[in-house]
Amino acid sequence: MSLDKLLTPVKVGHVELANRLAMAPLTRSRASKPGENPTELNATYYAQRATAGLIVTEATQISQQGQGYAWTPGIYTDAQEAGWKNVVEGVHAKGGKLSLQLWHVGRISHRLLQPNGQAPVSASAIQASNSTCFVVQEDGTPATVPCDAPRALETAELPGIVASYVAATQRAKRAGFDFVEIHSANGYLLHQFLATGTNQRTDQYGGNLENRARLLLEVLDAVVAEIGADKVGVRLSPAFPGHDITDSESEAMTLYLATEFSKRGIAYLHIAEPDWVGGKPLSDEFRRGIRQNFTGAIITCGGYTAESGEARLAEGVADVIGYGRPFIANPDLVERFRQGAALNAPDQSTFYGGAEKGYTDYPFLG
């Protein structure tokens, strides 16, 4: 099958991407211990994959309060910023483009990760059942543990949340990122405000669809004011089944937000599809609705092959296809697709934590 669309350039925001493959955001838990700083090993990993049209980095917490897993990188200290600057320079040296995914996990956290051992925060004080986070216990051993019960953020605290996104964006700009991506998906804080099952607020941030969208749009407006709309993307995950998220208005919210994003002229909308984690596939009608409502570039991500990605692009409902696990195991995925070459299989036992093994040691063609 010829990849007439997947391997062609595309304009996204202020830049032209060399091809329509995006490396999806992939948590790998290999930041420095302690400090949560990107390291030289991380820089090597990303530079190896710089032939992707766009790399969306692993989710990166905007504050200590925003952290839900040990050893994930942050973007709220000078050392973290310097580490990311090194990553960016390595990818840019090879002609790649990077978007920093800005992350606040909300209730998907634990007191051991929070400032002063406080409770995690969320839209409402509803604990995530059947959900875990990754911590370093008091005796120094790592462990996967159930998420702690959160407290509801006070209305007066929300400007501080917005300010944390702005501060992270300022650091991303100094580090040289081409874009920032606001992570409003996969059951994390901004998604907790969007969803009917996690937002039971009675202030102006809850009660109806527009109010539930308010915090995300305030964050977006503040980030756009800092860096420019053509350098901003947002990730959404309609019908996402994980992290105990339920939402009776998921599609309506996505279509509303797509329209609001268009009004602001942002670079891209990144859709994390639900079926790769056991959810119901998105309907063709819904995909067309997103395309109709959003005027920027659409990235869609979730279990695609070269062939299914090409087919999705041909339908006209997406501009870029995100690939996750294939990029873990195939740093040269673009060239493998170009040649129709076999793919390395990813080693799931090395996805999270560790060092070079299963991270920077996957073989290139030849």
Coordinates of C-alpha atoms in Angstrom, one line a residue:
M1 CA 0.0 0.0 0.0
S2 CA 1.4 3.4 -0.9
L3 CA 1.4 6.0 1.9
D4 CA 0.6 9.0 -0.3
K5 CA -0.7 11.0 2.6
L6 CA 1.1 9.7 5.7
L7 CA 4.5 10.5 4.4
T8 CA 3.7 14.0 2.9
P9 CA 4.3 17.3 4.7
V10 CA 1.5 19.2 6.4
K11 CA 1.2 22.7 7.9
V12 CA 0.3 22.7 11.6
G13 CA 0.1 26.0 13.3
H14 CA 3.2 28.0 12.5
V15 CA 5.3 25.2 11.2
E16 CA 5.4 22.7 8.4
L17 CA 5.8 19.1 9.5
A18 CA 8.0 16.8 7.3
N19 CA 5.3 14.0 7.5
R20 CA 2.0 13.2 9.1
L21 CA 3.3 10.8 11.8
A22 CA 3.2 12.2 15.3
M23 CA 5.0 10.4 18.1
A24 CA 2.3 10.2 20.8
P25 CA 2.9 11.2 24.4
L26 CA 4.4 8.2 26.2
T27 CA 5.0 8.1 29.9
R28 CA 8.3 6.2 30.4
S29 CA 9.2 7.2 34.0
R30 CA 12.9 7.8 33.4
A31 CA 13.4 11.3 34.7
S32 CA 16.1 12.0 37.3
K33 CA 15.7 10.7 40.8
P34 CA 15.3 13.0 42.7
G35 CA 14.4 16.2 40.9
E36 CA 12.2 14.8 38.1
N37 CA 14.5 16.5 35.6
P38 CA 14.9 15.3 31.9
T39 CA 18.3 13.7 31.5
E40 CA 20.9 13.1 28.8
L41 CA 19.3 9.6 28.4
N42 CA 15.9 11.3 27.7
A43 CA 17.6 13.6 25.2
T44 CA 19.1 10.6 23.4
Y45 CA 15.7 8.9 23.3
Y46 CA 13.9 11.8 21.7
A47 CA 16.6 12.7 19.3
Q48 CA 16.6 9.1 18.0
R49 CA 12.9 9.6 17.0
A50 CA 13.3 13.1 15.5
T51 CA 12.2 12.0 12.1
A52 CA 8.6 11.9 13.3
G53 CA 6.7 14.9 11.8
L54 CA 5.9 16.0 15.4
I55 CA 7.0 14.6 18.7
V56 CA 4.5 15.2 21.6
T57 CA 6.5 14.7 24.7
E58 CA 5.6 12.5 27.6
A59 CA 3.1 14.2 29.9
T60 CA 5.0 16.7 32.0
Q61 CA 3.7 17.9 35.3
I62 CA 3.3 21.7 35.7
S63 CA 3.7 21.6 39.5
Q64 CA 4.4 19.1 42.2
Q65 CA 0.7 19.1 42.9
G66 CA 0.2 18.0 39.3
Q67 CA 2.3 14.8 39.7
G68 CA 0.7 11.3 39.9
Y69 CA 3.7 9.0 39.2
A70 CA 7.2 8.9 40.4
W71 CA 10.0 9.7 38.0
T72 CA 8.0 11.6 35.5
P73 CA 9.5 14.9 34.4
G74 CA 8.3 18.3 35.4
I75 CA 8.5 21.8 34.0
Y76 CA 8.3 23.9 37.1
T77 CA 12.0 24.2 38.2
D78 CA 15.1 25.7 36.6
A79 CA 16.8 22.3 36.4
Q80 CA 13.7 20.8 34.7
E81 CA 13.7 23.6 32.2
A82 CA 17.4 23.2 31.5
G83 CA 16.9 19.4 31.0
W84 CA 14.1 20.0 28.5
K85 CA 16.1 22.7 26.7
N86 CA 18.8 20.0 26.1
V87 CA 16.1 17.6 24.7
V88 CA 14.8 20.3 22.4
E89 CA 18.2 21.2 21.1
G90 CA 18.9 17.6 20.3
V91 CA 15.7 17.1 18.4
H92 CA 16.0 20.4 16.5
A93 CA 19.5 19.5 15.5
K94 CA 18.0 16.6 13.6
G95 CA 15.2 18.7 12.0
G96 CA 12.5 17.5 14.3
K97 CA 9.6 19.4 15.9
L98 CA 8.4 19.1 19.5
S99 CA 5.3 19.8 21.6
L100 CA 5.5 19.8 25.4
Q101 CA 2.5 18.2 26.9
L102 CA 1.4 20.1 30.0
W103 CA 0.0 17.9 32.7
H104 CA -1.9 18.1 36.0
V105 CA -3.1 14.7 37.1
G106 CA -5.7 16.0 39.6
R107 CA -7.1 13.1 41.7
I108 CA -4.9 10.5 40.0
S109 CA -2.3 10.9 42.7
H110 CA -1.3 10.1 46.2
R111 CA -0.2 12.0 49.3
L112 CA 3.4 10.6 49.0
L113 CA 3.7 12.6 45.7
Q114 CA 2.0 15.8 46.9
P115 CA 3.5 18.9 48.6
N116 CA 3.7 18.4 52.4
G117 CA 1.8 15.1 52.1
Q118 CA -1.5 16.9 51.3
A119 CA -4.5 15.2 49.6
P120 CA -4.6 15.4 45.8
V121 CA -7.1 17.8 44.3
S122 CA -9.9 17.5 41.8
A123 CA -13.1 19.2 40.5
S124 CA -15.0 17.4 43.3
A125 CA -14.1 15.2 46.2
I126 CA -14.7 11.9 44.4
Q127 CA -12.1 9.2 44.7
A128 CA -11.1 7.4 41.5
S129 CA -11.9 3.7 42.0
N130 CA -9.9 1.0 40.4
S131 CA -7.2 3.5 39.6
T132 CA -3.6 3.5 40.7
C133 CA -0.5 5.8 40.8
F134 CA 3.2 5.0 41.2
V135 CA 5.0 6.2 44.3
V136 CA 8.2 5.8 46.2
Q137 CA 7.2 4.7 49.6
E138 CA 8.7 6.0 52.8
D139 CA 11.2 3.1 53.1
G140 CA 12.5 4.1 49.6
T141 CA 10.9 1.2 47.6
P142 CA 8.7 2.0 44.6
A143 CA 5.1 0.7 44.5
T144 CA 1.9 0.9 42.5
V145 CA -0.8 2.0 45.0
P146 CA -4.5 3.0 44.8
C147 CA -5.1 6.7 44.3
D148 CA -5.9 8.7 47.4
A149 CA -9.2 10.4 48.0
P150 CA -9.0 14.0 46.6
R151 CA -10.3 17.3 48.0
A152 CA -12.3 19.6 45.8
L153 CA -10.4 22.7 44.6
E154 CA -11.8 25.9 46.0
T155 CA -13.1 28.5 43.5
A156 CA -10.4 30.9 44.7
E157 CA -7.7 28.4 44.0
L158 CA -8.5 28.1 40.3
P159 CA -6.6 31.2 39.2
G160 CA -3.5 29.6 40.7
I161 CA -4.0 26.5 38.6
V162 CA -4.2 28.7 35.5
A163 CA -1.1 30.5 36.6
S164 CA 0.8 27.2 36.9
Y165 CA 0.0 26.4 33.2
V166 CA 1.2 29.9 32.2
A167 CA 4.4 29.5 34.2
A168 CA 5.0 26.1 32.5
T169 CA 4.3 27.7 29.1
Q170 CA 6.9 30.4 29.8
R171 CA 9.5 27.7 30.6
A172 CA 8.5 25.7 27.5
K173 CA 9.0 28.9 25.4
R174 CA 12.4 29.5 26.9
A175 CA 13.4 25.9 26.3
G176 CA 12.6 26.3 22.6
F177 CA 9.5 24.0 22.1
D178 CA 7.6 24.5 18.9
F179 CA 4.3 23.9 20.6
V180 CA 2.7 23.2 24.0
E181 CA -0.1 20.8 24.3
I182 CA -2.7 21.2 27.1
H183 CA -3.5 17.7 28.4
S184 CA -7.2 17.7 29.0
A185 CA -7.7 14.0 28.4
N186 CA -7.3 10.5 29.9
G187 CA -9.0 11.3 33.2
Y188 CA -6.6 13.9 34.5
L189 CA -7.5 17.2 36.2
L190 CA -8.9 19.2 33.3
H191 CA -10.8 16.1 32.1
Q192 CA -12.1 15.8 35.7
F193 CA -13.7 19.3 35.3
L194 CA -15.1 18.5 31.8
A195 CA -16.8 15.1 32.7
T196 CA -20.2 14.8 34.3
G197 CA -19.2 12.0 36.6
T198 CA -16.3 13.9 38.3
N199 CA -17.6 17.4 38.3
Q200 CA -20.4 18.0 40.8
R201 CA -19.6 21.6 41.5
T202 CA -22.2 24.2 42.2
D203 CA -20.1 27.3 41.4
Q204 CA -19.4 28.7 37.9
Y205 CA -17.2 25.8 37.1
G206 CA -20.0 23.2 37.3
G207 CA -23.7 22.5 36.7
N208 CA -23.8 22.6 32.9
L209 CA -21.6 21.9 29.9
E210 CA -20.4 25.5 29.4
N211 CA -19.4 25.8 33.1
R212 CA -17.6 22.5 33.1
A213 CA -15.6 23.7 30.1
R214 CA -14.7 27.0 31.8
L215 CA -11.4 26.0 33.5
L216 CA -10.0 24.4 30.4
L217 CA -10.9 27.5 28.3
E218 CA -9.4 29.8 30.9
V219 CA -6.2 27.8 30.9
L220 CA -6.2 27.9 27.1
D221 CA -6.8 31.6 26.8
A222 CA -4.0 32.3 29.3
V223 CA -1.6 29.9 27.5
V224 CA -2.5 31.4 24.1
A225 CA -1.8 34.9 25.5
E226 CA 1.6 33.8 26.6
I227 CA 2.8 31.9 23.5
G228 CA 0.4 32.5 20.6
A229 CA -2.5 30.4 19.3
D230 CA -0.5 28.9 16.5
K231 CA 1.8 27.3 19.0
V232 CA -0.9 25.6 21.1
G233 CA -2.6 22.2 20.9
V234 CA -5.2 20.5 23.2
R235 CA -5.6 16.8 23.8
L236 CA -9.1 15.4 24.4
S237 CA -10.2 11.8 24.9
P238 CA -14.0 11.5 24.2
A239 CA -15.5 8.3 25.6
F240 CA -12.3 7.4 27.5
P241 CA -13.1 4.5 29.8
G242 CA -10.1 4.7 32.2
H243 CA -9.4 6.3 35.5
D244 CA -13.0 5.9 36.6
I245 CA -14.1 8.7 34.3
T246 CA -17.8 8.7 33.3
D247 CA -19.3 11.4 31.1
S248 CA -22.9 11.4 29.8
E249 CA -22.1 14.4 27.6
S250 CA -18.7 13.4 26.2
E251 CA -19.4 13.9 22.5
A252 CA -21.4 17.1 23.1
M253 CA -18.5 18.5 25.1
T254 CA -15.9 17.6 22.5
L255 CA -18.0 19.3 19.7
Y256 CA -18.5 22.4 21.8
L257 CA -14.8 22.6 22.6
A258 CA -13.8 22.1 19.0
T259 CA -15.9 25.2 18.1
E260 CA -14.4 27.2 21.0
F261 CA -10.9 26.1 19.9
S262 CA -11.6 27.3 16.4
K263 CA -12.6 30.7 17.6
R264 CA -9.2 31.0 19.2
G265 CA -7.3 29.7 16.2
I266 CA -5.2 27.1 18.0
A267 CA -2.8 25.0 16.0
Y268 CA -4.2 21.5 16.6
L269 CA -6.7 19.3 18.4
H270 CA -5.3 15.9 19.5
I271 CA -7.9 13.2 19.9
A272 CA -7.0 10.2 22.0
E273 CA -9.3 7.4 20.7
P274 CA -11.0 5.2 23.3
D275 CA -11.0 1.8 21.7
W276 CA -7.3 1.0 22.2
V277 CA -8.0 0.9 26.0
G278 CA -11.3 -1.0 25.8
G279 CA -13.7 1.8 25.0
K280 CA -16.3 1.9 22.2
P281 CA -14.9 3.2 18.9
L282 CA -15.7 6.7 17.8
S283 CA -18.4 6.9 15.1
D284 CA -17.8 8.2 11.7
E285 CA -20.5 10.8 12.2
F286 CA -18.8 12.1 15.4
R287 CA -15.4 12.3 13.6
R288 CA -17.0 14.3 10.8
G289 CA -18.6 16.6 13.4
I290 CA -15.2 17.3 15.0
R291 CA -13.8 18.1 11.5
Q292 CA -16.7 20.4 10.8
N293 CA -16.3 22.3 14.1
F294 CA -12.5 22.6 14.2
T295 CA -10.6 24.5 11.6
G296 CA -7.1 23.7 12.7
A297 CA -5.1 20.4 12.3
I298 CA -6.6 17.3 13.8
I299 CA -4.2 14.6 15.2
T300 CA -5.9 11.3 16.0
C301 CA -4.2 8.6 18.0
G302 CA -5.0 5.0 19.1
G303 CA -3.7 1.7 17.8
Y304 CA -3.1 2.7 14.2
T305 CA -1.0 0.8 11.6
A306 CA 0.6 2.4 8.6
E307 CA -2.4 1.2 6.5
S308 CA -5.1 2.3 8.9
G309 CA -3.5 5.6 9.4
E310 CA -3.3 6.2 5.7
A311 CA -7.0 5.3 5.4
R312 CA -8.0 7.7 8.1
L313 CA -6.1 10.5 6.5
A314 CA -7.8 9.7 3.1
E315 CA -11.2 10.0 4.8
G316 CA -10.4 13.6 5.5
V317 CA -11.2 13.5 9.2
A318 CA -7.6 13.8 10.4
D319 CA -4.4 15.5 9.3
V320 CA -1.8 13.7 11.4
I321 CA -1.8 10.2 12.9
G322 CA -0.3 9.6 16.4
Y323 CA 1.7 6.5 17.0
G324 CA 2.7 5.4 20.5
R325 CA 4.0 1.9 21.0
P326 CA 5.4 1.6 17.4
F327 CA 7.6 4.6 18.2
I328 CA 8.8 3.0 21.5
A329 CA 10.3 0.1 19.6
N330 CA 11.1 1.7 16.3
P331 CA 13.0 5.0 16.5
D332 CA 13.1 5.0 12.7
L333 CA 9.4 4.3 12.3
V334 CA 9.0 6.8 9.5
E335 CA 11.7 5.0 7.4
R336 CA 10.2 1.6 8.2
F337 CA 6.8 2.8 7.0
R338 CA 8.5 4.3 3.9
Q339 CA 10.2 1.0 3.0
G340 CA 7.4 -1.3 4.2
A341 CA 9.9 -2.9 6.6
A342 CA 9.1 -5.1 9.5
L343 CA 8.7 -3.5 12.9
N344 CA 10.5 -4.3 16.1
A345 CA 8.1 -5.5 18.8
P346 CA 8.0 -3.4 22.0
D347 CA 9.1 -5.0 25.3
Q348 CA 6.2 -4.1 27.7
S349 CA 8.3 -5.0 30.7
T350 CA 10.5 -2.0 30.1
F351 CA 7.8 0.6 29.4
Y352 CA 8.1 2.3 32.8
G353 CA 11.3 3.0 34.7
G354 CA 14.8 1.6 34.2
A355 CA 17.6 2.9 32.0
E356 CA 18.7 2.2 28.4
K357 CA 17.2 -1.2 28.1
G358 CA 13.9 -1.0 26.2
Y359 CA 14.4 2.8 25.8
T360 CA 17.3 3.8 23.7
D361 CA 18.6 0.3 22.6
Y362 CA 16.0 -0.7 20.0
P363 CA 17.7 -1.4 16.7
F364 CA 17.5 0.9 13.6
L365 CA 17.2 -0.6 10.1
G366 CA 20.5 -1.9 8.8

